[in-house]
């Protein structure tokens, strides 16, 4: 038996929690470089602001209704997300943190599941000021659906347990929900299903699993079985270690010259290397990619990505930055306006599996790299990200992403704490 | 003898054992060797005091707010103090609270007695804020402590 706890309008709710001027106002949170709407407060949803719409396209609506925009404040959202997870882990240790605002809990053996769901909701609302909904069901796919129902239908008071609902009630609910709401059914699949006369959750639940496997994939077959109460997807309490580590961003301003591009690539490499060390792995290959803006077809287009194998798998920022910038030099072409660069580390292995290299630099260098990198990470953890960084990553970093409407890091920076007035 | 290693003297009874005892090599400096007496305090060693344990009861629901202004002087809350605010504490009459009122973040003493709901200042220069219908009030959290650094 699973419970899915999902924060309502998570990014927008975090912003509203600390800024009293946002109370009752329509609020949207924007993606990197303040491009598109990635979260909407209830007021913004009520105004019909669609998810994913570019911010510049809704300027007229924003002016008319006083819609407030905020840049994504990941420091704040990550801290609040960790607090939610901490509270939920007080209910059961068997949980899977599925995303920044969703967690699956194993609630087998909970005597009164709805009462527990309400308690989770109340505690997160009281302790953190964040609204959440709880969906309970025998499978993860159904728990997702139950959460959707709990969000949409106020009579559930935020907690929906499909397992203790009368079959007729469940059937009529399923007949009223579009198939695209089902976990794992994307737009394209939903269109194809519509051509097969499968429009609602009920239609899909009644479909033949074997036929779904033939027409689509084993994934959709599993979805059909899950909709009928057979659990096929287990709780992943430990996230499997990542097979690749990616660091890529669009630039805050267009970049044309190699030195600036090198800075960005060095900074992304440093960040990826930090994640690599957190995971306790070394990388056996490094990919560098650059591209111009594909949404500006009138401008000259260029994109290139190159993967280089590393003779000596490593987690040393200095080595990785050196290789990444050298690789970039090989693929850079002047005369283009670059919009994005990325670095990917792959062939990740634990350091014990490190193969001694016939042509390596020898052990002397490696022996000092470990403590040096550990020190680097410790300093950056204590004094803030980027306190000590490779000079190759630049000092002013003009390519940094644009976040003009960024709220303070209310909970993670002493300089950003929210002031209270006595007056 | 190999550099960096030391041969251990094996106990006499082990040497008399029927097995052919091999030479035992242990790298130097692997374990700290204490000559002299063991520390008499060893059994009494306590964890060093952590200010968090003193000021914070429930870390997950605790947030910090710096204070601007002198309206809470009477409650020994001064300009520049950083408040420890615990959302998991139920606000009651008499608690010092952080409240959102009409778009402002305020620190006040909560008064809710005899049908009167008000936020009181602790400084005669500031009037009480009566909570009436139409007033947007949210009691954000209860102030359970404060701290400040001094120039030194």
Coordinates of C-alpha atoms in Angstrom, one line a residue:
Chain A
X1 CA 0.0 0.0 0.0
X2 CA 1.5 3.3 -1.1
X3 CA 0.9 6.9 -0.2
X4 CA 2.0 9.7 -2.5
X5 CA 2.6 13.0 -0.6
X6 CA 2.8 15.9 -3.1
X7 CA 3.2 19.6 -2.3
X8 CA 0.7 21.9 -3.9
X9 CA 2.2 24.5 -6.2
X10 CA 5.5 23.8 -4.3
X11 CA 7.8 26.6 -5.7
X12 CA 5.0 29.2 -5.4
X13 CA 4.0 28.0 -1.9
X14 CA 7.7 28.4 -0.8
X15 CA 7.8 32.0 -2.1
X16 CA 4.5 32.9 -0.5
X17 CA 5.6 31.5 2.9
X18 CA 8.2 34.1 3.5
X19 CA 6.9 37.1 1.6
X20 CA 3.7 38.6 3.2
X21 CA 3.2 40.9 0.2
X22 CA 2.4 37.9 -2.0
X23 CA -0.6 36.9 0.1
X24 CA -3.7 36.5 -2.1
X25 CA -1.8 37.6 -5.2
X26 CA -1.3 35.6 -8.4
X27 CA 2.3 34.4 -8.5
X28 CA 4.3 32.6 -11.1
X29 CA 7.8 31.1 -10.7
X30 CA 10.0 31.2 -13.8
X31 CA 12.5 28.7 -15.2
X32 CA 16.2 29.3 -15.7
X33 CA 17.0 32.6 -17.3
X34 CA 13.5 33.7 -16.4
X35 CA 12.1 32.0 -19.5
X36 CA 8.9 30.1 -18.9
X37 CA 6.4 29.6 -16.1
X38 CA 7.3 26.5 -14.1
X39 CA 5.0 27.0 -11.1
X40 CA 1.8 28.9 -10.5
X41 CA 0.0 29.9 -7.3
X42 CA -3.7 29.0 -7.1
X43 CA -4.6 32.6 -8.0
X44 CA -2.4 32.4 -11.1
X45 CA -4.0 29.1 -12.1
X46 CA -7.5 30.7 -11.7
X47 CA -6.5 33.4 -14.1
X48 CA -5.8 30.7 -16.7
X49 CA -2.0 31.1 -16.8
X50 CA -0.9 27.9 -18.6
X51 CA 2.1 25.8 -17.3
X52 CA 5.2 26.3 -19.4
X53 CA 4.1 29.5 -21.1
X54 CA 7.0 31.9 -21.9
X55 CA 6.8 34.9 -19.4
X56 CA 7.1 37.5 -22.1
X57 CA 3.9 36.1 -23.8
X58 CA 1.7 36.8 -20.7
X59 CA 2.9 40.4 -20.1
X60 CA -0.5 41.9 -20.9
X61 CA -2.3 39.5 -18.6
X62 CA 0.3 40.1 -15.9
X63 CA -0.1 43.8 -16.0
X64 CA -3.9 43.6 -16.0
X65 CA -4.1 41.3 -13.0
X66 CA -0.9 42.2 -11.2
X67 CA 0.7 38.8 -11.6
X68 CA 4.0 38.7 -9.7
X69 CA 6.9 36.7 -11.2
X70 CA 9.9 35.2 -9.2
X71 CA 13.0 33.5 -10.5
X72 CA 13.6 29.9 -9.4
X73 CA 15.1 30.1 -5.9
X74 CA 16.6 26.6 -5.8
X75 CA 18.4 27.1 -2.4
X76 CA 15.0 27.9 -0.8
X77 CA 13.1 25.1 -2.5
X78 CA 15.8 22.5 -1.7
X79 CA 15.8 23.4 2.0
X80 CA 12.0 23.3 2.3
X81 CA 11.9 20.0 0.4
X82 CA 14.4 18.5 2.8
X83 CA 12.3 19.6 5.7
X84 CA 9.2 18.0 4.2
X85 CA 11.1 14.8 3.7
X86 CA 12.4 14.9 7.3
X87 CA 8.8 15.3 8.6
X88 CA 7.6 12.4 6.5
X89 CA 10.4 10.2 7.6
X90 CA 9.0 10.5 11.1
X91 CA 5.9 8.6 9.9
X92 CA 7.8 5.7 8.2
X93 CA 11.4 5.0 7.3
X94 CA 10.2 3.2 4.1
X95 CA 9.9 6.0 1.7
X96 CA 11.1 7.1 -1.8
X97 CA 11.9 10.7 -2.4
X98 CA 10.6 10.8 -5.9
X99 CA 11.2 14.5 -6.8
X100 CA 11.7 17.8 -5.1
X101 CA 8.0 18.0 -4.1
X102 CA 6.8 14.3 -4.1
X103 CA 7.5 11.3 -1.9
X104 CA 6.1 7.8 -2.0
X105 CA 5.6 6.2 1.4
X106 CA 5.0 2.5 2.2
X107 CA 1.9 2.7 4.4
X108 CA 1.2 -1.0 4.8
X109 CA 0.3 -1.7 8.4
X110 CA -1.0 1.8 9.1
X111 CA -4.2 1.2 11.0
X112 CA -6.1 4.2 9.8
X113 CA -4.5 5.4 6.6
X114 CA -6.7 8.4 6.0
X115 CA -6.2 9.6 9.6
X116 CA -2.4 9.3 9.1
X117 CA -2.7 11.1 5.8
X118 CA -4.5 14.0 7.5
X119 CA -1.8 14.0 10.2
X120 CA 0.9 14.3 7.6
X121 CA -1.0 17.2 5.9
X122 CA -1.6 19.0 9.2
X123 CA 1.9 18.6 10.4
X124 CA 3.5 19.9 7.2
X125 CA 1.0 22.8 7.1
X126 CA 1.6 23.6 10.8
X127 CA 5.4 23.1 11.0
X128 CA 6.3 24.4 7.5
X129 CA 3.3 26.4 6.2
X130 CA 3.2 24.3 3.1
X131 CA 0.0 22.7 1.7
X132 CA 0.3 19.0 0.6
X133 CA -2.1 16.4 -0.7
X134 CA -2.0 12.7 0.0
X135 CA -3.0 9.9 -2.4
X136 CA -3.3 6.4 -1.0
X137 CA -3.7 3.2 -3.1
X138 CA -2.3 -0.3 -3.6
X139 CA -0.1 0.7 -6.5
X140 CA 2.2 3.7 -7.2
X141 CA 0.3 4.6 -10.4
X142 CA -3.0 4.6 -8.4
X143 CA -1.5 6.6 -5.6
X144 CA -0.5 9.2 -8.1
X145 CA -4.1 9.2 -9.4
X146 CA -5.5 9.4 -5.9
X147 CA -3.3 12.4 -5.2
X148 CA -4.7 14.1 -8.4
X149 CA -8.2 13.4 -7.1
X150 CA -7.4 14.7 -3.6
X151 CA -6.1 17.9 -5.2
X152 CA -9.0 18.5 -7.6
X153 CA -11.9 17.5 -5.4
X154 CA -12.2 19.6 -2.2
X155 CA -14.6 17.1 -0.5
X156 CA -11.6 14.8 0.1
X157 CA -10.0 17.4 2.3
X158 CA -6.6 16.7 0.7
X159 CA -6.5 12.9 1.4
X160 CA -7.9 10.3 -1.0
X161 CA -7.6 6.6 -0.2
X162 CA -8.7 4.7 -3.3
X163 CA -8.3 1.3 -1.5
X164 CA -11.3 2.0 0.8
X165 CA -13.5 3.6 -1.8
X166 CA -16.6 1.8 -3.1
X167 CA -15.9 0.2 -6.6
X168 CA -18.8 2.2 -8.1
X169 CA -17.5 5.5 -6.7
X170 CA -14.0 4.7 -8.0
X171 CA -15.3 3.8 -11.5
X172 CA -17.2 7.0 -11.8
X173 CA -14.2 9.0 -10.8
X174 CA -12.0 7.1 -13.3
X175 CA -14.5 7.7 -16.1
X176 CA -14.2 11.5 -15.5
X177 CA -10.4 11.8 -15.6
X178 CA -8.6 12.1 -18.9
X179 CA -6.1 9.4 -19.7
X180 CA -3.3 12.0 -20.0
X181 CA -3.4 12.4 -16.2
X182 CA -2.1 8.8 -15.6
X183 CA 1.5 8.6 -14.4
X184 CA 3.7 7.8 -17.4
X185 CA 1.2 8.6 -20.1
X186 CA 2.6 11.5 -22.1
X187 CA 0.9 13.8 -24.6
X188 CA 2.0 11.6 -27.6
X189 CA 0.8 8.4 -26.0
X190 CA -2.5 10.1 -25.0
X191 CA -3.1 11.1 -28.6
X192 CA -2.4 7.6 -29.9
X193 CA -4.7 6.2 -27.2
X194 CA -7.4 8.6 -28.2
X195 CA -7.3 7.2 -31.8
X196 CA -7.9 3.8 -30.2
X197 CA -10.9 5.2 -28.5
X198 CA -9.2 5.2 -25.1
X199 CA -9.9 8.6 -23.6
X200 CA -10.3 8.2 -19.8
X201 CA -8.6 6.5 -17.0
X202 CA -11.5 4.0 -16.9
X203 CA -10.9 3.2 -20.7
X204 CA -7.3 2.5 -20.1
X205 CA -7.9 0.4 -17.0
X206 CA -10.3 -1.8 -19.2
X207 CA -7.8 -2.1 -22.0
X208 CA -6.1 -5.4 -22.7
X209 CA -2.6 -5.3 -21.1
X210 CA -1.2 -7.6 -23.8
X211 CA -2.5 -5.4 -26.5
X212 CA -1.0 -2.3 -24.8
X213 CA 2.3 -4.1 -24.7
X214 CA 2.1 -4.9 -28.5
X215 CA 1.0 -1.4 -29.5
X216 CA 3.1 0.6 -27.1
X217 CA 5.5 -0.9 -24.6
X218 CA 6.0 -3.0 -21.6
X219 CA 5.7 0.2 -19.6
X220 CA 2.1 0.9 -20.7
X221 CA 1.2 -2.8 -20.0
X222 CA 2.5 -2.3 -16.5
X223 CA 0.5 0.9 -16.2
X224 CA -2.7 -1.0 -17.1
X225 CA -2.0 -3.7 -14.5
X226 CA -1.2 -1.0 -11.9
X227 CA -4.5 0.8 -12.6
X228 CA -6.2 -2.5 -11.8
X229 CA -4.5 -2.8 -8.5
X230 CA -1.5 -5.1 -9.3
X231 CA 1.6 -3.5 -7.9
X232 CA 4.4 -3.7 -10.6
X233 CA 6.6 -0.8 -9.5
X234 CA 8.3 -1.1 -6.2
X235 CA 9.4 1.5 -3.8
X236 CA 13.0 2.7 -4.5
X237 CA 14.2 3.6 -1.1
X238 CA 17.8 4.1 -2.3
X239 CA 18.1 6.0 -5.5
X240 CA 20.4 3.9 -7.8
X241 CA 23.7 5.7 -8.3
X242 CA 23.6 7.9 -11.3
X243 CA 25.2 6.5 -14.4
X244 CA 25.8 10.0 -15.8
X245 CA 26.3 13.3 -14.2
X246 CA 25.2 16.3 -16.2
X247 CA 25.9 20.0 -15.7
X248 CA 24.5 22.2 -18.4
X249 CA 22.8 25.6 -18.5
X250 CA 21.6 28.2 -20.9
X251 CA 23.6 31.4 -20.6
X252 CA 22.2 34.5 -19.1
X253 CA 23.5 36.4 -22.1
X254 CA 24.7 35.2 -25.5
X255 CA 28.4 34.2 -25.6
X256 CA 30.5 34.5 -28.7
X257 CA 34.1 34.2 -27.6
X258 CA 36.2 31.2 -26.6
X259 CA 37.5 32.5 -23.2
X260 CA 34.0 33.1 -21.9
X261 CA 32.8 29.8 -23.1
X262 CA 35.8 28.2 -21.5
X263 CA 34.9 29.8 -18.1
X264 CA 31.3 28.4 -18.3
X265 CA 32.6 24.9 -19.3
X266 CA 35.1 25.0 -16.5
X267 CA 32.4 26.0 -14.0
X268 CA 30.0 23.3 -15.1
X269 CA 32.8 20.7 -15.0
X270 CA 33.7 21.8 -11.4
X271 CA 30.0 21.4 -10.4
X272 CA 29.8 18.0 -12.1
X273 CA 33.0 16.9 -10.4
X274 CA 31.7 17.9 -7.0
X275 CA 28.5 15.8 -7.6
X276 CA 30.8 12.9 -8.8
X277 CA 32.7 13.0 -5.5
X278 CA 29.5 13.2 -3.5
X279 CA 28.5 9.9 -5.2
X280 CA 31.9 8.5 -4.4
X281 CA 32.8 7.7 -8.0
X282 CA 35.4 8.4 -10.6
X283 CA 34.5 9.2 -14.2
X284 CA 35.8 7.3 -17.2
X285 CA 34.6 9.6 -19.9
X286 CA 33.8 13.3 -20.3
X287 CA 31.5 14.9 -22.8
X288 CA 31.5 18.6 -23.8
X289 CA 28.6 20.1 -25.8
X290 CA 28.0 23.5 -27.1
X291 CA 25.2 24.9 -29.2
X292 CA 23.7 28.1 -30.6
X293 CA 20.0 29.0 -30.0
X294 CA 17.8 26.7 -32.1
X295 CA 14.8 29.0 -31.5
X296 CA 16.6 31.7 -33.6
X297 CA 16.6 30.0 -37.0
X298 CA 17.6 33.2 -38.7
X299 CA 21.0 33.2 -36.9
X300 CA 23.8 30.9 -38.1
X301 CA 23.4 27.5 -36.3
X302 CA 26.1 25.3 -34.9
X303 CA 26.2 22.5 -32.4
X304 CA 28.8 20.0 -31.5
X305 CA 29.3 17.4 -28.8
X306 CA 32.4 15.4 -28.2
X307 CA 33.1 12.6 -25.7
X308 CA 36.6 11.8 -24.7
X309 CA 37.5 8.7 -22.7
X310 CA 39.8 9.3 -19.8
X311 CA 42.9 7.1 -19.6
X312 CA 42.9 7.3 -15.9
X313 CA 39.3 7.5 -14.4
X314 CA 39.4 10.5 -12.0
X315 CA 37.3 12.7 -9.8
X316 CA 40.0 15.5 -9.7
X317 CA 38.4 18.8 -10.6
X318 CA 41.8 20.1 -12.0
X319 CA 42.2 17.2 -14.3
X320 CA 38.6 17.2 -15.5
X321 CA 38.7 21.0 -16.1
X322 CA 41.9 20.7 -18.1
X323 CA 40.4 18.0 -20.3
X324 CA 37.1 19.7 -20.7
X325 CA 38.6 23.0 -21.8
X326 CA 41.0 21.3 -24.2
X327 CA 38.0 19.4 -25.7
X328 CA 36.1 22.6 -26.0
X329 CA 39.0 24.2 -27.9
X330 CA 38.7 21.4 -30.4
X331 CA 35.0 21.9 -31.1
X332 CA 34.7 25.7 -30.8
X333 CA 34.1 27.7 -34.0
X334 CA 34.2 31.4 -34.1
X335 CA 31.4 33.5 -35.7
X336 CA 28.5 31.9 -33.8
X337 CA 26.4 33.1 -30.9
X338 CA 26.4 30.4 -28.3
X339 CA 23.4 29.9 -26.0
X340 CA 24.2 26.8 -24.1
X341 CA 27.0 24.6 -23.0
X342 CA 27.1 21.4 -21.1
X343 CA 29.4 18.9 -19.5
X344 CA 28.6 15.2 -18.9
X345 CA 30.6 12.8 -16.8
X346 CA 30.0 9.1 -17.6
X347 CA 31.4 5.6 -17.1
X348 CA 31.2 6.2 -13.4
X349 CA 32.8 3.6 -11.3
X350 CA 33.8 3.3 -7.6
X351 CA 37.4 4.3 -7.2
X352 CA 38.4 0.8 -6.1
X353 CA 37.7 -0.5 -9.6
X354 CA 40.2 2.0 -11.0
X355 CA 42.3 0.5 -13.6
X356 CA 46.0 1.3 -13.4
X357 CA 47.0 3.0 -16.6
X358 CA 50.0 2.0 -18.6
X359 CA 50.5 5.6 -19.7
X360 CA 49.2 7.3 -16.6
X361 CA 50.9 10.0 -14.7
X362 CA 51.9 7.7 -11.8
X363 CA 50.5 7.5 -8.3
X364 CA 52.3 10.5 -6.7
X365 CA 49.9 13.0 -8.1
X366 CA 46.8 11.0 -7.3
X367 CA 47.7 10.6 -3.6
X368 CA 47.5 14.3 -3.0
X369 CA 44.4 14.9 -5.2
X370 CA 42.1 13.0 -2.8
X371 CA 42.7 15.1 0.3
X372 CA 42.9 18.3 -1.8
X373 CA 39.4 17.6 -3.4
X374 CA 38.0 16.6 0.0
X375 CA 39.3 19.9 1.4
X376 CA 37.9 21.9 -1.5
X377 CA 34.4 20.3 -1.0
X378 CA 34.6 20.9 2.8
X379 CA 35.4 24.6 2.3
X380 CA 32.7 25.1 -0.3
X381 CA 30.2 23.3 1.9
X382 CA 31.0 25.5 4.9
X383 CA 31.5 28.8 3.2
X384 CA 29.1 28.6 0.3
X385 CA 29.3 27.1 -3.2
X386 CA 32.2 28.5 -5.3
X387 CA 34.1 29.9 -2.4
X388 CA 37.2 28.1 -3.6
X389 CA 37.0 27.3 -7.3
X390 CA 39.2 26.7 -10.3
X391 CA 40.3 30.1 -11.7
X392 CA 39.4 28.6 -15.1
X393 CA 35.8 29.1 -14.1
X394 CA 36.2 32.8 -14.1
X395 CA 35.7 35.6 -11.6
X396 CA 32.9 37.7 -12.9
X397 CA 31.1 34.9 -14.8
X398 CA 29.0 37.1 -17.2
X399 CA 27.4 33.9 -18.6
X400 CA 25.7 33.0 -15.3
X401 CA 22.0 32.4 -15.8
X402 CA 19.7 35.4 -15.4
X403 CA 17.6 35.4 -12.3
X404 CA 16.4 39.0 -12.0
X405 CA 13.3 38.3 -9.8
X406 CA 15.2 36.1 -7.4
X407 CA 13.9 36.1 -3.8
X408 CA 16.5 35.8 -0.9
X409 CA 17.8 32.5 0.3
X410 CA 15.6 33.0 3.4
X411 CA 16.6 29.8 5.2
X412 CA 20.2 29.0 4.0
X413 CA 22.1 32.3 4.1
X414 CA 22.8 34.5 7.1
X415 CA 22.8 37.5 4.9
X416 CA 19.4 36.7 3.4
X417 CA 17.3 36.0 6.6
X418 CA 13.8 37.6 6.4
X419 CA 13.7 40.7 8.6
X420 CA 10.8 41.3 11.1
X421 CA 9.8 44.8 12.1
X422 CA 8.8 45.8 15.5
X423 CA 6.8 48.8 14.5
Chain B
X1 CA 64.1 -4.9 8.0
X2 CA 61.7 -3.3 5.6
X3 CA 61.5 0.4 5.9
X4 CA 58.4 1.8 7.7
X5 CA 57.6 -1.5 9.4
X6 CA 58.4 -3.1 12.7
X7 CA 58.5 -6.7 13.8
X8 CA 56.4 -7.5 16.7
X9 CA 57.7 -9.7 19.5
X10 CA 55.4 -12.6 19.6
X11 CA 54.4 -14.1 23.0
X12 CA 56.5 -17.0 24.0
X13 CA 53.6 -19.4 24.2
X14 CA 52.6 -18.7 20.6
X15 CA 56.1 -19.4 19.5
X16 CA 55.9 -22.8 21.2
X17 CA 52.7 -23.6 19.2
X18 CA 53.0 -26.4 16.7
X19 CA 52.4 -24.1 13.8
X20 CA 55.2 -22.4 12.1
X21 CA 54.5 -18.8 13.1
X22 CA 55.1 -16.3 10.3
X23 CA 56.8 -13.0 10.9
X24 CA 54.1 -10.4 11.5
X25 CA 54.5 -7.0 9.7
X26 CA 52.6 -4.0 10.8
X27 CA 52.9 -0.5 9.3
X28 CA 54.2 2.1 11.7
X29 CA 51.8 4.8 12.8
X30 CA 48.6 2.8 12.0
X31 CA 47.3 3.0 15.5
X32 CA 48.1 5.7 18.0
X33 CA 50.4 4.4 20.7
X34 CA 50.0 6.0 24.1
X35 CA 52.8 5.6 26.4
X36 CA 52.2 6.5 30.0
X37 CA 49.0 6.4 31.9
X38 CA 45.5 6.4 30.2
X39 CA 43.6 9.6 30.5
X40 CA 41.7 9.6 33.9
X41 CA 38.9 11.6 32.1
X42 CA 38.4 9.0 29.4
X43 CA 35.3 7.5 31.0
X44 CA 33.8 10.9 31.7
X45 CA 34.2 12.4 28.2
X46 CA 31.0 14.3 27.2
X47 CA 30.1 15.9 23.9
X48 CA 31.2 19.5 23.7
X49 CA 28.3 21.9 24.2
X50 CA 26.5 23.0 21.0
X51 CA 24.5 26.2 21.0
X52 CA 21.9 24.6 18.7
X53 CA 20.9 22.2 21.5
X54 CA 20.2 25.1 23.7
X55 CA 18.3 27.4 21.4
X56 CA 16.6 25.0 19.0
X57 CA 14.1 22.4 20.1
X58 CA 12.8 21.2 16.8
X59 CA 15.2 21.9 14.0
X60 CA 12.9 20.9 11.1
X61 CA 10.3 23.6 12.1
X62 CA 12.8 26.3 13.2
X63 CA 13.5 29.5 11.2
X64 CA 15.6 32.6 12.0
X65 CA 14.4 36.2 11.6
X66 CA 16.6 39.2 12.3
X67 CA 14.8 42.1 14.1
X68 CA 14.7 45.7 13.0
X69 CA 13.4 48.4 15.4
X70 CA 13.0 48.9 19.1
X71 CA 9.3 48.2 19.7
X72 CA 10.0 44.9 21.6
X73 CA 12.5 46.3 24.1
X74 CA 10.3 45.4 27.0
X75 CA 10.6 41.8 26.0
X76 CA 14.4 42.1 25.8
X77 CA 14.3 41.9 22.0
X78 CA 16.5 44.5 20.5
X79 CA 17.4 45.9 17.1
X80 CA 19.8 43.4 15.4
X81 CA 18.8 40.4 17.5
X82 CA 18.2 37.2 15.5
X83 CA 15.0 35.5 16.6
X84 CA 14.6 31.7 16.8
X85 CA 11.1 31.0 15.5
X86 CA 9.6 27.5 16.0
X87 CA 6.5 26.9 13.9
X88 CA 5.7 23.7 15.7
X89 CA 4.9 25.5 19.0
X90 CA 1.2 26.4 19.2
X91 CA 0.8 30.1 19.7
X92 CA -0.9 31.1 22.9
X93 CA -1.9 34.3 24.7
X94 CA 1.3 35.9 26.0
X95 CA 3.7 34.4 23.4
X96 CA 6.0 36.6 21.4
X97 CA 5.2 35.7 17.8
X98 CA 6.2 36.5 14.3
X99 CA 3.0 37.6 12.4
X100 CA 2.2 38.6 8.9
X101 CA -0.2 41.5 9.1
X102 CA -1.4 43.4 6.0
X103 CA 1.7 42.6 4.0
X104 CA 4.2 43.2 6.8
X105 CA 6.4 40.8 8.8
X106 CA 6.1 41.8 12.5
X107 CA 7.3 40.6 15.9
X108 CA 4.7 41.3 18.6
X109 CA 3.3 39.9 21.8
X110 CA 0.1 37.9 21.1
X111 CA -2.9 39.0 23.2
X112 CA -6.1 36.9 23.0
X113 CA -8.2 37.3 26.1
X114 CA -11.7 38.4 26.8
X115 CA -12.7 38.5 23.1
X116 CA -9.9 40.9 22.3
X117 CA -7.3 39.8 19.7
X118 CA -4.4 42.1 19.5
X119 CA -0.6 42.3 18.8
X120 CA 1.1 44.3 21.5
X121 CA 4.4 46.1 21.3
X122 CA 6.7 46.1 24.3
X123 CA 7.5 49.7 24.1
X124 CA 5.1 52.5 25.3
X125 CA 6.0 54.5 22.2
X126 CA 4.2 52.0 20.0
X127 CA 0.4 51.4 20.0
X128 CA -1.2 48.0 20.1
X129 CA -2.4 46.6 16.9
X130 CA -6.0 45.5 17.3
X131 CA -7.0 42.7 15.0
X132 CA -10.4 43.5 13.6
X133 CA -12.5 42.1 10.8
X134 CA -10.9 42.7 7.4
X135 CA -7.4 42.7 8.9
X136 CA -5.1 40.1 7.2
X137 CA -3.4 38.3 10.1
X138 CA -1.3 35.2 10.0
X139 CA 0.5 34.0 13.1
X140 CA 3.6 32.7 11.4
X141 CA 5.5 31.1 14.4
X142 CA 6.4 31.5 18.0
X143 CA 9.6 33.1 19.1
X144 CA 11.4 30.8 21.5
X145 CA 14.8 32.5 21.7
X146 CA 17.2 34.9 20.3
X147 CA 20.9 35.4 19.7
X148 CA 23.4 38.1 18.6
X149 CA 27.1 38.5 17.9
X150 CA 29.0 41.3 19.6
X151 CA 31.8 43.2 18.0
X152 CA 35.1 42.0 19.5

